[in-house]
Amino acid sequence: QVQLIESGGGLVQAGGSLRLSCAASGRSFSSDGMGWFRQAPGKERDFVAAIAPNGIDKFYVDSVKGRFTISRNNAKNMVFLQMDSLKPEDTAIYYCAADVEGDYRLPEYWGHWGQGTQVTVSS
């Protein structure tokens, strides 16, 4: 059974940093894209970042460019999201995703999801 488990969320003041981790089990995702989405209360699940299997090609939503960094460790079947210079508008539940077939910016093209981890940024 495939599982994605996120960790590292929490409460932080504006300008602070958090590092999210996602550990995958049940199969290897070393040949698949992995990514992060977020969902604020009352809003849709939005794309944040994605990383290709090679770990080199990375994609970000404009609002986090220069502040967030996605990375992966294929040997450990993990993906990470380093979040710096956090803003109150970054507050959301953050979801790890794996195995995309199609437009990586759209949640419906991702095959596996974690349960989410809450990130709250206070002003």
PDB file of C-alpha atoms in Angstrom:
ATOM      1  CA  GLN A   1       0.000   0.000   0.000  1.00  0.00           C
ATOM      2  CA  VAL A   2       1.405   3.362  -1.048  1.00  0.00           C
ATOM      3  CA  GLN A   3       1.670   5.998   1.658  1.00  0.00           C
ATOM      4  CA  LEU A   4       2.955   9.545   1.671  1.00  0.00           C
ATOM      5  CA  ILE A   5       3.495  11.024   5.117  1.00  0.00           C
ATOM      6  CA  GLU A   6       4.249  14.717   5.587  1.00  0.00           C
ATOM      7  CA  SER A   7       5.941  16.262   8.598  1.00  0.00           C
ATOM      8  CA  GLY A   8       7.491  19.557   9.626  1.00  0.00           C
ATOM      9  CA  GLY A   9       4.483  21.832   9.684  1.00  0.00           C
ATOM     10  CA  GLY A  10       3.761  24.183  12.551  1.00  0.00           C
ATOM     11  CA  LEU A  11       3.294  27.761  13.706  1.00  0.00           C
ATOM     12  CA  VAL A  12       5.889  30.342  12.753  1.00  0.00           C
ATOM     13  CA  GLN A  13       6.101  34.122  12.708  1.00  0.00           C
ATOM     14  CA  ALA A  14       6.216  36.036   9.467  1.00  0.00           C
ATOM     15  CA  GLY A  15       9.737  36.047   8.090  1.00  0.00           C
ATOM     16  CA  GLY A  16      10.519  32.689   9.630  1.00  0.00           C
ATOM     17  CA  SER A  17      11.301  29.339   8.065  1.00  0.00           C
ATOM     18  CA  LEU A  18       9.979  25.803   8.040  1.00  0.00           C
ATOM     19  CA  ARG A  19      11.158  22.640   6.321  1.00  0.00           C
ATOM     20  CA  LEU A  20       8.519  20.144   5.241  1.00  0.00           C
ATOM     21  CA  SER A  21       9.385  16.521   4.636  1.00  0.00           C
ATOM     22  CA  CYS A  22       7.431  13.813   2.846  1.00  0.00           C
ATOM     23  CA  ALA A  23       8.326  10.153   3.232  1.00  0.00           C
ATOM     24  CA  ALA A  24       6.943   7.720   0.681  1.00  0.00           C
ATOM     25  CA  SER A  25       6.494   4.009   1.225  1.00  0.00           C
ATOM     26  CA  GLY A  26       4.942   1.087  -0.606  1.00  0.00           C
ATOM     27  CA  ARG A  27       6.805   1.716  -3.863  1.00  0.00           C
ATOM     28  CA  SER A  28       9.698   3.734  -5.174  1.00  0.00           C
ATOM     29  CA  PHE A  29       8.987   7.127  -6.716  1.00  0.00           C
ATOM     30  CA  SER A  30      12.543   7.656  -7.964  1.00  0.00           C
ATOM     31  CA  SER A  31      11.267   7.645 -11.561  1.00  0.00           C
ATOM     32  CA  ASP A  32       8.287   9.923 -10.904  1.00  0.00           C
ATOM     33  CA  GLY A  33       7.694  13.590 -10.404  1.00  0.00           C
ATOM     34  CA  MET A  34       6.945  14.705  -6.859  1.00  0.00           C
ATOM     35  CA  GLY A  35       5.419  17.903  -5.626  1.00  0.00           C
ATOM     36  CA  TRP A  36       3.722  20.052  -3.043  1.00  0.00           C
ATOM     37  CA  PHE A  37       0.295  21.648  -3.057  1.00  0.00           C
ATOM     38  CA  ARG A  38      -1.459  23.747  -0.439  1.00  0.00           C
ATOM     39  CA  GLN A  39      -5.038  24.434   0.506  1.00  0.00           C
ATOM     40  CA  ALA A  40      -6.234  27.371   2.585  1.00  0.00           C
ATOM     41  CA  PRO A  41      -9.635  27.299   4.312  1.00  0.00           C
ATOM     42  CA  GLY A  42     -12.452  27.730   1.809  1.00  0.00           C
ATOM     43  CA  LYS A  43     -10.109  27.621  -1.161  1.00  0.00           C
ATOM     44  CA  GLU A  44      -9.061  25.086  -3.753  1.00  0.00           C
ATOM     45  CA  ARG A  45      -5.917  23.003  -3.567  1.00  0.00           C
ATOM     46  CA  ASP A  46      -3.195  24.987  -5.334  1.00  0.00           C
ATOM     47  CA  PHE A  47       0.118  24.016  -6.841  1.00  0.00           C
ATOM     48  CA  VAL A  48       3.227  25.135  -4.941  1.00  0.00           C
ATOM     49  CA  ALA A  49       6.238  23.285  -6.332  1.00  0.00           C
ATOM     50  CA  ALA A  50       7.256  20.195  -8.293  1.00  0.00           C
ATOM     51  CA  ILE A  51      10.492  18.381  -8.974  1.00  0.00           C
ATOM     52  CA  ALA A  52      11.413  16.016 -11.766  1.00  0.00           C
ATOM     53  CA  PRO A  53      12.875  12.547 -11.111  1.00  0.00           C
ATOM     54  CA  ASN A  54      16.349  13.860 -11.908  1.00  0.00           C
ATOM     55  CA  GLY A  55      16.139  16.282  -8.995  1.00  0.00           C
ATOM     56  CA  ILE A  56      17.368  19.091 -11.246  1.00  0.00           C
ATOM     57  CA  ASP A  57      14.261  20.353 -13.000  1.00  0.00           C
ATOM     58  CA  LYS A  58      12.135  22.284 -10.522  1.00  0.00           C
ATOM     59  CA  PHE A  59       8.971  24.300 -10.921  1.00  0.00           C
ATOM     60  CA  TYR A  60       7.341  26.834  -8.625  1.00  0.00           C
ATOM     61  CA  VAL A  61       4.251  28.963  -8.457  1.00  0.00           C
ATOM     62  CA  ASP A  62       5.246  32.608  -8.888  1.00  0.00           C
ATOM     63  CA  SER A  63       4.248  33.589  -5.353  1.00  0.00           C
ATOM     64  CA  VAL A  64       6.909  31.344  -3.757  1.00  0.00           C
ATOM     65  CA  LYS A  65       9.785  31.757  -6.200  1.00  0.00           C
ATOM     66  CA  GLY A  66      12.915  32.865  -4.389  1.00  0.00           C
ATOM     67  CA  ARG A  67      11.472  31.874  -1.000  1.00  0.00           C
ATOM     68  CA  PHE A  68      10.723  28.137  -1.285  1.00  0.00           C
ATOM     69  CA  THR A  69      13.048  25.368  -2.449  1.00  0.00           C
ATOM     70  CA  ILE A  70      11.964  21.868  -3.364  1.00  0.00           C
ATOM     71  CA  SER A  71      14.405  18.964  -3.229  1.00  0.00           C
ATOM     72  CA  ARG A  72      14.340  15.195  -3.132  1.00  0.00           C
ATOM     73  CA  ASN A  73      16.338  12.200  -1.966  1.00  0.00           C
ATOM     74  CA  ASN A  74      15.582   9.267  -4.241  1.00  0.00           C
ATOM     75  CA  ALA A  75      17.578   6.820  -2.137  1.00  0.00           C
ATOM     76  CA  LYS A  76      15.304   7.585   0.817  1.00  0.00           C
ATOM     77  CA  ASN A  77      12.143   8.019  -1.274  1.00  0.00           C
ATOM     78  CA  MET A  78      11.604  11.489   0.159  1.00  0.00           C
ATOM     79  CA  VAL A  79      10.779  14.999  -1.007  1.00  0.00           C
ATOM     80  CA  PHE A  80      11.323  18.226   0.910  1.00  0.00           C
ATOM     81  CA  LEU A  81      10.099  21.804   0.840  1.00  0.00           C
ATOM     82  CA  GLN A  82      12.292  24.446   2.440  1.00  0.00           C
ATOM     83  CA  MET A  83      10.175  27.515   3.116  1.00  0.00           C
ATOM     84  CA  ASP A  84      11.918  30.778   3.963  1.00  0.00           C
ATOM     85  CA  SER A  85      10.661  34.339   4.409  1.00  0.00           C
ATOM     86  CA  LEU A  86       7.232  32.989   5.223  1.00  0.00           C
ATOM     87  CA  LYS A  87       4.220  35.272   4.923  1.00  0.00           C
ATOM     88  CA  PRO A  88       0.768  35.057   6.525  1.00  0.00           C
ATOM     89  CA  GLU A  89      -0.667  34.268   3.079  1.00  0.00           C
ATOM     90  CA  ASP A  90       1.377  31.055   3.067  1.00  0.00           C
ATOM     91  CA  THR A  91      -0.899  29.712   5.808  1.00  0.00           C
ATOM     92  CA  ALA A  92      -2.521  26.502   4.573  1.00  0.00           C
ATOM     93  CA  ILE A  93      -2.497  22.749   4.784  1.00  0.00           C
ATOM     94  CA  TYR A  94       0.435  21.524   2.698  1.00  0.00           C
ATOM     95  CA  TYR A  95       0.095  18.260   0.789  1.00  0.00           C
ATOM     96  CA  CYS A  96       2.789  16.078  -0.704  1.00  0.00           C
ATOM     97  CA  ALA A  97       2.003  14.492  -4.074  1.00  0.00           C
ATOM     98  CA  ALA A  98       3.701  11.890  -6.246  1.00  0.00           C
ATOM     99  CA  ASP A  99       3.426  10.334  -9.699  1.00  0.00           C
ATOM    100  CA  VAL A 100       2.130  12.970 -12.092  1.00  0.00           C
ATOM    101  CA  GLU A 101       0.826  12.203 -15.560  1.00  0.00           C
ATOM    102  CA  GLY A 102      -0.166  15.423 -17.258  1.00  0.00           C
ATOM    103  CA  ASP A 103      -0.107  19.037 -16.180  1.00  0.00           C
ATOM    104  CA  TYR A 104       1.836  19.083 -12.889  1.00  0.00           C
ATOM    105  CA  ARG A 105       0.062  22.305 -11.861  1.00  0.00           C
ATOM    106  CA  LEU A 106      -3.303  20.549 -11.597  1.00  0.00           C
ATOM    107  CA  PRO A 107      -4.079  18.223  -8.670  1.00  0.00           C
ATOM    108  CA  GLU A 108      -6.178  15.830 -10.765  1.00  0.00           C
ATOM    109  CA  TYR A 109      -3.071  14.632 -12.619  1.00  0.00           C
ATOM    110  CA  TRP A 110      -1.298  13.416  -9.485  1.00  0.00           C
ATOM    111  CA  GLY A 111      -1.756   9.789  -8.472  1.00  0.00           C
ATOM    112  CA  HIS A 112      -0.803   9.730  -4.795  1.00  0.00           C
ATOM    113  CA  TRP A 113      -1.328  12.146  -1.918  1.00  0.00           C
ATOM    114  CA  GLY A 114      -0.331  12.556   1.689  1.00  0.00           C
ATOM    115  CA  GLN A 115      -2.697  13.507   4.473  1.00  0.00           C
ATOM    116  CA  GLY A 116      -1.368  17.045   4.775  1.00  0.00           C
ATOM    117  CA  THR A 117       0.457  19.098   7.383  1.00  0.00           C
ATOM    118  CA  GLN A 118      -0.696  22.453   8.727  1.00  0.00           C
ATOM    119  CA  VAL A 119       1.471  25.518   8.261  1.00  0.00           C
ATOM    120  CA  THR A 120       0.397  28.662  10.081  1.00  0.00           C
ATOM    121  CA  VAL A 121       2.253  31.953   9.676  1.00  0.00           C
ATOM    122  CA  SER A 122       1.395  34.686  12.157  1.00  0.00           C
ATOM    123  CA  SER A 123       1.820  38.367  11.401  1.00  0.00           C
TER     124      SER A 123
END
